[in-house]
């Protein structure tokens, strides 16, 4: 790793105690550099950082960052500068706890200390922010909003979470994830200053708080016209809520999720989400369950602001075009995005030149923005390129992945509707037994599923299965796998242990038991000690499950296999990483 020119190396005091030290390679050799949760220490005070940052990973200069000259043979075996930044970022991951009055919002006020340390308290006040919270659809709403305003000619910054493959997905400038060079520049700018200035009383920020601070730095330095911020979790004590005066706030559909953190009732959850409302800042939401809506209205009333309830977008307003994001539920998110974009334009005095007079059709810029919006892992359809590259005769079998990161009962119902409609669109007919066919061949639906152990599969899986059944869709088999990525490390190539014999599959066997109870007899459902049932299988790793699917396609060449991947955004990201290699 190469330290940026902004860092002044220093020698640690003799009393310094730095656990879990990591030796990191730098220009010309090994830099005694320790990346820990509490301190970033350089042992060589005479070492000077280069005046400019090296080229991105994969460029010819990276060999220097990896410990040798240009094209050094050590490059492939040494961590890259980017990987080392991810290692440092991983050191900030902690177990999430409920932020409430008993712990001062998990010490939320520390965010203001961090802003001062980074000299961002001034720049953040000048950002023209759109702030969005919610349980379902907040990421899609932010993506639609960003695309609309970009098509209106504004320089946009978009901060979303989580990422699926690469952490840089969270930071987008003008619709494009930040480059590796700029990520490294801004990452070390923030990291080095915080390492120098934090202490026992004000420790290094936790993982998401650091990412939010990094977003503020990126958007300020890149001089975006508008910053669209998606809340990470909750609202009131979320790191993004350090913004004191956004231009407009929005709350997407609310439901039951993260209840161990946000509360057990819709009212409690709505109370946390409405924490992003600010006095004097217009607020928008979509139709909500009565319990949640009542709390949102009360909060708005206390602040003396109107709460605008937005109807779903009428598809006719798109002038015979379609939303860039698939699924009927996206018309709810698009409706909210339109209102947020219109409010931002008017509040900032930028509405001139945009035709809002036509009550039948949307302005052309809005239509274009909505139709070109893209977001990975949400109602995404990806054919398996591996099989297609090996099989020139595409008619002999096919494997298509339908990916959606739904992980709550409500969102899984929406996912099931989308999947059922999506496969119906490519299915020409069904026989009298309900067997589906594609272009004269059979179509077989398979579920690839995992969810976090804090979620209740008794609530998730029945919602998915029953909704699909209403549309005549029945899964021929369900595959349960542990996530390939690990939760305590950030990286593009992070994976589970190679030794699949020692992977704990107790949770996947629990999921399988729930599945079998839904699709089979009670007797068979009790046989949870085995991995293979007539209608389901448990695999010790995702690569083995993908391998099985590909082999199954080769053995059944007259069938199109439609695989729904859902239950976890982490799982969706892992699948995308594997099938796009």
PDB file of C-alpha atoms in Angstrom, residues 152-407:
ATOM      1  CA  UNK A 152     -31.954  17.489 -15.858  1.00  0.00           C
ATOM      2  CA  UNK A 153     -28.297  18.447 -16.297  1.00  0.00           C
ATOM      3  CA  UNK A 154     -27.043  18.406 -12.696  1.00  0.00           C
ATOM      4  CA  UNK A 155     -23.865  16.851 -11.330  1.00  0.00           C
ATOM      5  CA  UNK A 156     -25.101  14.165  -8.965  1.00  0.00           C
ATOM      6  CA  UNK A 157     -23.678  12.315  -5.999  1.00  0.00           C
ATOM      7  CA  UNK A 158     -25.397   9.124  -4.819  1.00  0.00           C
ATOM      8  CA  UNK A 159     -24.634   7.287  -1.566  1.00  0.00           C
ATOM      9  CA  UNK A 160     -26.380   3.921  -1.116  1.00  0.00           C
ATOM     10  CA  UNK A 161     -25.934   0.704   0.822  1.00  0.00           C
ATOM     11  CA  UNK A 162     -25.075  -2.071   0.964  1.00  0.00           C
ATOM     12  CA  UNK A 163     -22.707  -2.806  -1.876  1.00  0.00           C
ATOM     13  CA  UNK A 164     -23.031  -6.132  -3.675  1.00  0.00           C
ATOM     14  CA  UNK A 165     -19.565  -6.745  -5.109  1.00  0.00           C
ATOM     15  CA  UNK A 166     -17.328  -3.724  -4.557  1.00  0.00           C
ATOM     16  CA  UNK A 167     -17.529  -1.069  -1.833  1.00  0.00           C
ATOM     17  CA  UNK A 168     -17.105   1.646  -4.468  1.00  0.00           C
ATOM     18  CA  UNK A 169     -20.672   0.905  -5.629  1.00  0.00           C
ATOM     19  CA  UNK A 170     -21.832   2.944  -2.642  1.00  0.00           C
ATOM     20  CA  UNK A 171     -20.372   6.173  -4.059  1.00  0.00           C
ATOM     21  CA  UNK A 172     -21.577   7.303  -7.473  1.00  0.00           C
ATOM     22  CA  UNK A 173     -20.766  10.509  -9.288  1.00  0.00           C
ATOM     23  CA  UNK A 174     -22.990  11.263 -12.274  1.00  0.00           C
ATOM     24  CA  UNK A 175     -24.316   7.710 -12.150  1.00  0.00           C
ATOM     25  CA  UNK A 176     -20.895   6.027 -12.219  1.00  0.00           C
ATOM     26  CA  UNK A 177     -19.234   4.406  -9.218  1.00  0.00           C
ATOM     27  CA  UNK A 178     -16.167   6.288  -8.061  1.00  0.00           C
ATOM     28  CA  UNK A 179     -12.914   5.255  -9.671  1.00  0.00           C
ATOM     29  CA  UNK A 180     -10.321   3.292  -7.738  1.00  0.00           C
ATOM     30  CA  UNK A 181      -7.860   6.195  -7.923  1.00  0.00           C
ATOM     31  CA  UNK A 182     -10.296   8.683  -6.435  1.00  0.00           C
ATOM     32  CA  UNK A 183     -11.551   6.231  -3.850  1.00  0.00           C
ATOM     33  CA  UNK A 184      -7.990   5.702  -2.604  1.00  0.00           C
ATOM     34  CA  UNK A 185      -7.265   9.418  -2.603  1.00  0.00           C
ATOM     35  CA  UNK A 186     -10.317  10.290  -0.529  1.00  0.00           C
ATOM     36  CA  UNK A 187     -10.161   7.173   1.644  1.00  0.00           C
ATOM     37  CA  UNK A 188      -6.626   7.881   2.885  1.00  0.00           C
ATOM     38  CA  UNK A 189      -7.365  11.578   3.229  1.00  0.00           C
ATOM     39  CA  UNK A 190     -10.104  10.721   5.727  1.00  0.00           C
ATOM     40  CA  UNK A 191      -8.417   7.708   7.304  1.00  0.00           C
ATOM     41  CA  UNK A 192      -5.104   9.422   8.050  1.00  0.00           C
ATOM     42  CA  UNK A 193      -6.679  12.473   9.641  1.00  0.00           C
ATOM     43  CA  UNK A 194      -8.982  10.402  11.804  1.00  0.00           C
ATOM     44  CA  UNK A 195      -6.111   8.158  12.876  1.00  0.00           C
ATOM     45  CA  UNK A 196      -4.127  11.219  13.917  1.00  0.00           C
ATOM     46  CA  UNK A 197      -6.934  12.943  15.788  1.00  0.00           C
ATOM     47  CA  UNK A 198      -9.035  10.195  17.398  1.00  0.00           C
ATOM     48  CA  UNK A 199      -8.301   8.927  20.890  1.00  0.00           C
ATOM     49  CA  UNK A 200      -9.788   6.835  23.690  1.00  0.00           C
ATOM     50  CA  UNK A 201     -12.578   9.359  24.254  1.00  0.00           C
ATOM     51  CA  UNK A 202     -13.317   9.796  20.554  1.00  0.00           C
ATOM     52  CA  UNK A 203     -12.376   6.465  18.926  1.00  0.00           C
ATOM     53  CA  UNK A 204     -12.234   5.728  15.225  1.00  0.00           C
ATOM     54  CA  UNK A 205     -15.709   5.766  13.678  1.00  0.00           C
ATOM     55  CA  UNK A 206     -17.416   2.451  13.064  1.00  0.00           C
ATOM     56  CA  UNK A 207     -17.691   1.001   9.569  1.00  0.00           C
ATOM     57  CA  UNK A 208     -20.843   2.689   8.245  1.00  0.00           C
ATOM     58  CA  UNK A 209     -20.073   5.989   9.953  1.00  0.00           C
ATOM     59  CA  UNK A 210     -16.696   6.078   8.223  1.00  0.00           C
ATOM     60  CA  UNK A 211     -18.358   5.353   4.878  1.00  0.00           C
ATOM     61  CA  UNK A 212     -20.836   8.175   5.426  1.00  0.00           C
ATOM     62  CA  UNK A 213     -18.003  10.573   6.283  1.00  0.00           C
ATOM     63  CA  UNK A 214     -16.182   9.401   3.172  1.00  0.00           C
ATOM     64  CA  UNK A 215     -19.300  10.123   1.103  1.00  0.00           C
ATOM     65  CA  UNK A 216     -19.457  13.654   2.495  1.00  0.00           C
ATOM     66  CA  UNK A 217     -15.795  14.183   1.605  1.00  0.00           C
ATOM     67  CA  UNK A 218     -16.228  12.775  -1.894  1.00  0.00           C
ATOM     68  CA  UNK A 219     -19.329  14.794  -2.695  1.00  0.00           C
ATOM     69  CA  UNK A 220     -17.850  18.005  -1.302  1.00  0.00           C
ATOM     70  CA  UNK A 221     -14.546  17.597  -3.129  1.00  0.00           C
ATOM     71  CA  UNK A 222     -16.261  16.584  -6.366  1.00  0.00           C
ATOM     72  CA  UNK A 223     -18.528  19.634  -6.101  1.00  0.00           C
ATOM     73  CA  UNK A 224     -21.777  17.842  -6.864  1.00  0.00           C
ATOM     74  CA  UNK A 225     -24.892  19.929  -7.401  1.00  0.00           C
ATOM     75  CA  UNK A 226     -27.058  17.459  -5.483  1.00  0.00           C
ATOM     76  CA  UNK A 227     -26.228  14.705  -2.985  1.00  0.00           C
ATOM     77  CA  UNK A 228     -28.771  11.899  -2.653  1.00  0.00           C
ATOM     78  CA  UNK A 229     -28.256  10.031   0.621  1.00  0.00           C
ATOM     79  CA  UNK A 230     -29.862   6.700   1.409  1.00  0.00           C
ATOM     80  CA  UNK A 231     -30.195   6.018   5.127  1.00  0.00           C
ATOM     81  CA  UNK A 232     -28.260   2.930   6.170  1.00  0.00           C
ATOM     82  CA  UNK A 233     -30.439   1.763   9.055  1.00  0.00           C
ATOM     83  CA  UNK A 234     -33.323   3.501  10.787  1.00  0.00           C
ATOM     84  CA  UNK A 235     -33.016   7.243  10.473  1.00  0.00           C
ATOM     85  CA  UNK A 236     -32.818   9.177  13.741  1.00  0.00           C
ATOM     86  CA  UNK A 237     -29.384   7.887  14.719  1.00  0.00           C
ATOM     87  CA  UNK A 238     -28.133   6.928  11.266  1.00  0.00           C
ATOM     88  CA  UNK A 239     -24.781   8.403  10.268  1.00  0.00           C
ATOM     89  CA  UNK A 240     -26.350  10.208   7.301  1.00  0.00           C
ATOM     90  CA  UNK A 241     -28.615  12.117   9.689  1.00  0.00           C
ATOM     91  CA  UNK A 242     -25.716  14.348  10.671  1.00  0.00           C
ATOM     92  CA  UNK A 243     -26.939  16.524   7.783  1.00  0.00           C
ATOM     93  CA  UNK A 244     -28.810  19.283   9.579  1.00  0.00           C
ATOM     94  CA  UNK A 245     -30.546  21.029   6.696  1.00  0.00           C
ATOM     95  CA  UNK A 246     -31.337  18.835   3.700  1.00  0.00           C
ATOM     96  CA  UNK A 247     -33.361  20.324   0.865  1.00  0.00           C
ATOM     97  CA  UNK A 248     -36.059  17.639   1.056  1.00  0.00           C
ATOM     98  CA  UNK A 249     -36.674  14.348   2.900  1.00  0.00           C
ATOM     99  CA  UNK A 250     -38.536  11.221   1.831  1.00  0.00           C
ATOM    100  CA  UNK A 251     -39.655   7.971   3.439  1.00  0.00           C
ATOM    101  CA  UNK A 252     -40.383   4.958   1.247  1.00  0.00           C
ATOM    102  CA  UNK A 253     -42.619   2.021   2.187  1.00  0.00           C
ATOM    103  CA  UNK A 254     -42.335   0.875   5.791  1.00  0.00           C
ATOM    104  CA  UNK A 255     -42.499  -2.668   7.108  1.00  0.00           C
ATOM    105  CA  UNK A 256     -40.990  -5.076   9.608  1.00  0.00           C
ATOM    106  CA  UNK A 257     -37.211  -5.316   9.336  1.00  0.00           C
ATOM    107  CA  UNK A 258     -34.210  -4.960  11.656  1.00  0.00           C
ATOM    108  CA  UNK A 259     -36.646  -5.240  14.540  1.00  0.00           C
ATOM    109  CA  UNK A 260     -33.855  -6.132  16.958  1.00  0.00           C
ATOM    110  CA  UNK A 261     -32.509  -2.616  16.342  1.00  0.00           C
ATOM    111  CA  UNK A 262     -35.497  -0.468  15.355  1.00  0.00           C
ATOM    112  CA  UNK A 263     -38.304  -1.893  17.480  1.00  0.00           C
ATOM    113  CA  UNK A 264     -41.010  -4.524  17.316  1.00  0.00           C
ATOM    114  CA  UNK A 265     -43.957  -2.488  16.048  1.00  0.00           C
ATOM    115  CA  UNK A 266     -44.580  -0.445  12.918  1.00  0.00           C
ATOM    116  CA  UNK A 267     -45.058   2.565  15.161  1.00  0.00           C
ATOM    117  CA  UNK A 268     -41.611   2.176  16.699  1.00  0.00           C
ATOM    118  CA  UNK A 269     -40.020   1.594  13.303  1.00  0.00           C
ATOM    119  CA  UNK A 270     -41.785   4.663  11.857  1.00  0.00           C
ATOM    120  CA  UNK A 271     -40.570   6.697  14.830  1.00  0.00           C
ATOM    121  CA  UNK A 272     -36.965   5.825  13.980  1.00  0.00           C
ATOM    122  CA  UNK A 273     -37.423   6.546  10.270  1.00  0.00           C
ATOM    123  CA  UNK A 274     -39.149   9.884  10.878  1.00  0.00           C
ATOM    124  CA  UNK A 275     -36.050  11.000  12.745  1.00  0.00           C
ATOM    125  CA  UNK A 276     -34.751  12.369   9.436  1.00  0.00           C
ATOM    126  CA  UNK A 277     -37.545  14.983   9.347  1.00  0.00           C
ATOM    127  CA  UNK A 278     -36.249  18.505   9.989  1.00  0.00           C
ATOM    128  CA  UNK A 279     -37.965  21.767  10.817  1.00  0.00           C
ATOM    129  CA  UNK A 280     -38.499  23.819   7.676  1.00  0.00           C
ATOM    130  CA  UNK A 281     -37.673  20.902   5.354  1.00  0.00           C
ATOM    131  CA  UNK A 282     -40.515  19.500   3.195  1.00  0.00           C
ATOM    132  CA  UNK A 283     -41.208  15.812   3.748  1.00  0.00           C
ATOM    133  CA  UNK A 284     -42.716  13.227   1.409  1.00  0.00           C
ATOM    134  CA  UNK A 285     -43.839   9.644   1.835  1.00  0.00           C
ATOM    135  CA  UNK A 286     -45.891   6.960   0.095  1.00  0.00           C
ATOM    136  CA  UNK A 287     -49.111   5.327   1.350  1.00  0.00           C
ATOM    137  CA  UNK A 288     -48.291   3.519   4.602  1.00  0.00           C
ATOM    138  CA  UNK A 289     -50.033   1.176   7.068  1.00  0.00           C
ATOM    139  CA  UNK A 290     -52.168   3.281   9.417  1.00  0.00           C
ATOM    140  CA  UNK A 291     -49.991   2.634  12.472  1.00  0.00           C
ATOM    141  CA  UNK A 292     -46.904   3.863  10.658  1.00  0.00           C
ATOM    142  CA  UNK A 293     -48.617   6.791   8.926  1.00  0.00           C
ATOM    143  CA  UNK A 294     -49.990   8.075  12.217  1.00  0.00           C
ATOM    144  CA  UNK A 295     -46.480   8.297  13.671  1.00  0.00           C
ATOM    145  CA  UNK A 296     -45.105  10.033  10.562  1.00  0.00           C
ATOM    146  CA  UNK A 297     -47.905  12.612  10.630  1.00  0.00           C
ATOM    147  CA  UNK A 298     -47.400  13.269  14.349  1.00  0.00           C
ATOM    148  CA  UNK A 299     -43.683  13.852  13.833  1.00  0.00           C
ATOM    149  CA  UNK A 300     -44.315  16.229  10.932  1.00  0.00           C
ATOM    150  CA  UNK A 301     -46.910  18.093  13.002  1.00  0.00           C
ATOM    151  CA  UNK A 302     -44.464  18.497  15.901  1.00  0.00           C
ATOM    152  CA  UNK A 303     -41.941  20.047  13.530  1.00  0.00           C
ATOM    153  CA  UNK A 304     -44.522  22.258  11.851  1.00  0.00           C
ATOM    154  CA  UNK A 305     -43.945  20.813   8.391  1.00  0.00           C
ATOM    155  CA  UNK A 306     -46.448  19.362   5.927  1.00  0.00           C
ATOM    156  CA  UNK A 307     -46.177  15.655   5.126  1.00  0.00           C
ATOM    157  CA  UNK A 308     -47.010  15.038   1.473  1.00  0.00           C
ATOM    158  CA  UNK A 309     -48.356  11.561   0.667  1.00  0.00           C
ATOM    159  CA  UNK A 310     -47.423  10.627  -2.896  1.00  0.00           C
ATOM    160  CA  UNK A 311     -49.443   8.315  -5.122  1.00  0.00           C
ATOM    161  CA  UNK A 312     -47.725   5.677  -7.290  1.00  0.00           C
ATOM    162  CA  UNK A 313     -46.703   6.811 -10.743  1.00  0.00           C
ATOM    163  CA  UNK A 314     -49.305   6.309 -13.469  1.00  0.00           C
ATOM    164  CA  UNK A 315     -47.524   4.292 -16.150  1.00  0.00           C
ATOM    165  CA  UNK A 316     -49.253   6.384 -18.815  1.00  0.00           C
ATOM    166  CA  UNK A 317     -47.154   9.399 -17.792  1.00  0.00           C
ATOM    167  CA  UNK A 318     -44.068   7.672 -19.257  1.00  0.00           C
ATOM    168  CA  UNK A 319     -45.265   8.148 -22.836  1.00  0.00           C
ATOM    169  CA  UNK A 320     -45.451   4.398 -23.640  1.00  0.00           C
ATOM    170  CA  UNK A 321     -41.990   3.740 -22.166  1.00  0.00           C
ATOM    171  CA  UNK A 322     -41.052   1.544 -19.200  1.00  0.00           C
ATOM    172  CA  UNK A 323     -39.258   2.137 -15.919  1.00  0.00           C
ATOM    173  CA  UNK A 324     -35.602   1.175 -15.854  1.00  0.00           C
ATOM    174  CA  UNK A 325     -36.239  -0.954 -12.761  1.00  0.00           C
ATOM    175  CA  UNK A 326     -38.602  -3.881 -13.201  1.00  0.00           C
ATOM    176  CA  UNK A 327     -41.576  -4.737 -11.007  1.00  0.00           C
ATOM    177  CA  UNK A 328     -44.974  -3.203 -10.269  1.00  0.00           C
ATOM    178  CA  UNK A 329     -43.744  -1.978  -6.875  1.00  0.00           C
ATOM    179  CA  UNK A 330     -41.281   0.323  -8.619  1.00  0.00           C
ATOM    180  CA  UNK A 331     -44.128   2.631  -9.622  1.00  0.00           C
ATOM    181  CA  UNK A 332     -44.494   3.455  -5.912  1.00  0.00           C
ATOM    182  CA  UNK A 333     -40.800   4.273  -5.656  1.00  0.00           C
ATOM    183  CA  UNK A 334     -40.843   6.216  -8.917  1.00  0.00           C
ATOM    184  CA  UNK A 335     -43.756   8.332  -7.693  1.00  0.00           C
ATOM    185  CA  UNK A 336     -41.785   9.286  -4.583  1.00  0.00           C
ATOM    186  CA  UNK A 337     -38.656  10.007  -6.633  1.00  0.00           C
ATOM    187  CA  UNK A 338     -40.607  12.339  -8.931  1.00  0.00           C
ATOM    188  CA  UNK A 339     -41.910  14.338  -5.965  1.00  0.00           C
ATOM    189  CA  UNK A 340     -38.474  14.522  -4.333  1.00  0.00           C
ATOM    190  CA  UNK A 341     -36.879  15.664  -7.602  1.00  0.00           C
ATOM    191  CA  UNK A 342     -39.547  18.274  -8.259  1.00  0.00           C
ATOM    192  CA  UNK A 343     -39.281  19.585  -4.685  1.00  0.00           C
ATOM    193  CA  UNK A 344     -35.474  19.788  -4.921  1.00  0.00           C
ATOM    194  CA  UNK A 345     -35.670  21.698  -8.207  1.00  0.00           C
ATOM    195  CA  UNK A 346     -38.163  24.190  -6.830  1.00  0.00           C
ATOM    196  CA  UNK A 347     -36.514  24.644  -3.416  1.00  0.00           C
ATOM    197  CA  UNK A 348     -33.112  25.302  -5.010  1.00  0.00           C
ATOM    198  CA  UNK A 349     -34.492  27.595  -7.716  1.00  0.00           C
ATOM    199  CA  UNK A 350     -33.598  25.208 -10.550  1.00  0.00           C
ATOM    200  CA  UNK A 351     -37.061  24.464 -11.920  1.00  0.00           C
ATOM    201  CA  UNK A 352     -36.749  26.942 -14.787  1.00  0.00           C
ATOM    202  CA  UNK A 353     -36.785  25.270 -18.186  1.00  0.00           C
ATOM    203  CA  UNK A 354     -38.577  22.155 -16.969  1.00  0.00           C
ATOM    204  CA  UNK A 355     -42.182  21.811 -18.041  1.00  0.00           C
ATOM    205  CA  UNK A 356     -44.370  20.954 -15.060  1.00  0.00           C
ATOM    206  CA  UNK A 357     -47.521  22.318 -16.683  1.00  0.00           C
ATOM    207  CA  UNK A 358     -48.450  19.150 -18.562  1.00  0.00           C
ATOM    208  CA  UNK A 359     -50.622  17.148 -16.185  1.00  0.00           C
ATOM    209  CA  UNK A 360     -50.783  14.109 -18.485  1.00  0.00           C
ATOM    210  CA  UNK A 361     -47.113  13.438 -19.183  1.00  0.00           C
ATOM    211  CA  UNK A 362     -43.957  13.947 -17.175  1.00  0.00           C
ATOM    212  CA  UNK A 363     -41.239  16.359 -18.344  1.00  0.00           C
ATOM    213  CA  UNK A 364     -38.950  14.741 -20.915  1.00  0.00           C
ATOM    214  CA  UNK A 365     -35.989  14.853 -18.512  1.00  0.00           C
ATOM    215  CA  UNK A 366     -37.993  12.960 -15.894  1.00  0.00           C
ATOM    216  CA  UNK A 367     -39.144  10.330 -18.390  1.00  0.00           C
ATOM    217  CA  UNK A 368     -35.597   9.723 -19.584  1.00  0.00           C
ATOM    218  CA  UNK A 369     -34.272   9.547 -16.039  1.00  0.00           C
ATOM    219  CA  UNK A 370     -36.872   7.022 -14.949  1.00  0.00           C
ATOM    220  CA  UNK A 371     -36.395   4.807 -18.007  1.00  0.00           C
ATOM    221  CA  UNK A 372     -32.573   4.578 -17.817  1.00  0.00           C
ATOM    222  CA  UNK A 373     -32.321   3.960 -14.067  1.00  0.00           C
ATOM    223  CA  UNK A 374     -30.349   0.869 -13.110  1.00  0.00           C
ATOM    224  CA  UNK A 375     -29.617  -0.786  -9.768  1.00  0.00           C
ATOM    225  CA  UNK A 376     -27.868  -4.110  -9.283  1.00  0.00           C
ATOM    226  CA  UNK A 377     -29.532  -6.843  -7.301  1.00  0.00           C
ATOM    227  CA  UNK A 378     -33.061  -5.467  -7.474  1.00  0.00           C
ATOM    228  CA  UNK A 379     -35.337  -7.331  -9.888  1.00  0.00           C
ATOM    229  CA  UNK A 380     -32.297  -8.109 -12.029  1.00  0.00           C
ATOM    230  CA  UNK A 381     -32.228 -10.812 -14.703  1.00  0.00           C
ATOM    231  CA  UNK A 382     -28.842 -12.281 -15.656  1.00  0.00           C
ATOM    232  CA  UNK A 383     -28.343 -15.220 -18.066  1.00  0.00           C
ATOM    233  CA  UNK A 384     -25.460 -17.492 -17.108  1.00  0.00           C
ATOM    234  CA  UNK A 385     -22.667 -16.353 -19.422  1.00  0.00           C
ATOM    235  CA  UNK A 386     -20.494 -19.326 -18.424  1.00  0.00           C
ATOM    236  CA  UNK A 387     -22.856 -21.810 -20.037  1.00  0.00           C
ATOM    237  CA  UNK A 388     -23.433 -19.607 -23.049  1.00  0.00           C
ATOM    238  CA  UNK A 389     -19.710 -19.286 -23.704  1.00  0.00           C
ATOM    239  CA  UNK A 390     -19.378 -23.081 -23.647  1.00  0.00           C
ATOM    240  CA  UNK A 391     -22.565 -23.958 -25.507  1.00  0.00           C
ATOM    241  CA  UNK A 392     -22.914 -22.458 -28.966  1.00  0.00           C
ATOM    242  CA  UNK A 393     -26.307 -24.042 -29.491  1.00  0.00           C
ATOM    243  CA  UNK A 394     -28.313 -21.885 -27.078  1.00  0.00           C
ATOM    244  CA  UNK A 395     -31.473 -23.871 -27.677  1.00  0.00           C
ATOM    245  CA  UNK A 396     -30.026 -26.882 -25.857  1.00  0.00           C
ATOM    246  CA  UNK A 397     -30.716 -25.923 -22.281  1.00  0.00           C
ATOM    247  CA  UNK A 398     -30.425 -22.556 -20.570  1.00  0.00           C
ATOM    248  CA  UNK A 399     -29.801 -21.105 -17.119  1.00  0.00           C
ATOM    249  CA  UNK A 400     -31.123 -17.690 -16.118  1.00  0.00           C
ATOM    250  CA  UNK A 401     -30.750 -16.057 -12.702  1.00  0.00           C
ATOM    251  CA  UNK A 402     -33.467 -13.768 -11.359  1.00  0.00           C
ATOM    252  CA  UNK A 403     -31.892 -11.752  -8.554  1.00  0.00           C
ATOM    253  CA  UNK A 404     -33.630  -9.673  -5.924  1.00  0.00           C
ATOM    254  CA  UNK A 405     -32.252  -8.796  -2.499  1.00  0.00           C
ATOM    255  CA  UNK A 406     -35.646  -8.955  -0.756  1.00  0.00           C
ATOM    256  CA  UNK A 407     -35.242  -9.932   2.898  1.00  0.00           C
TER     257      UNK A 407
END
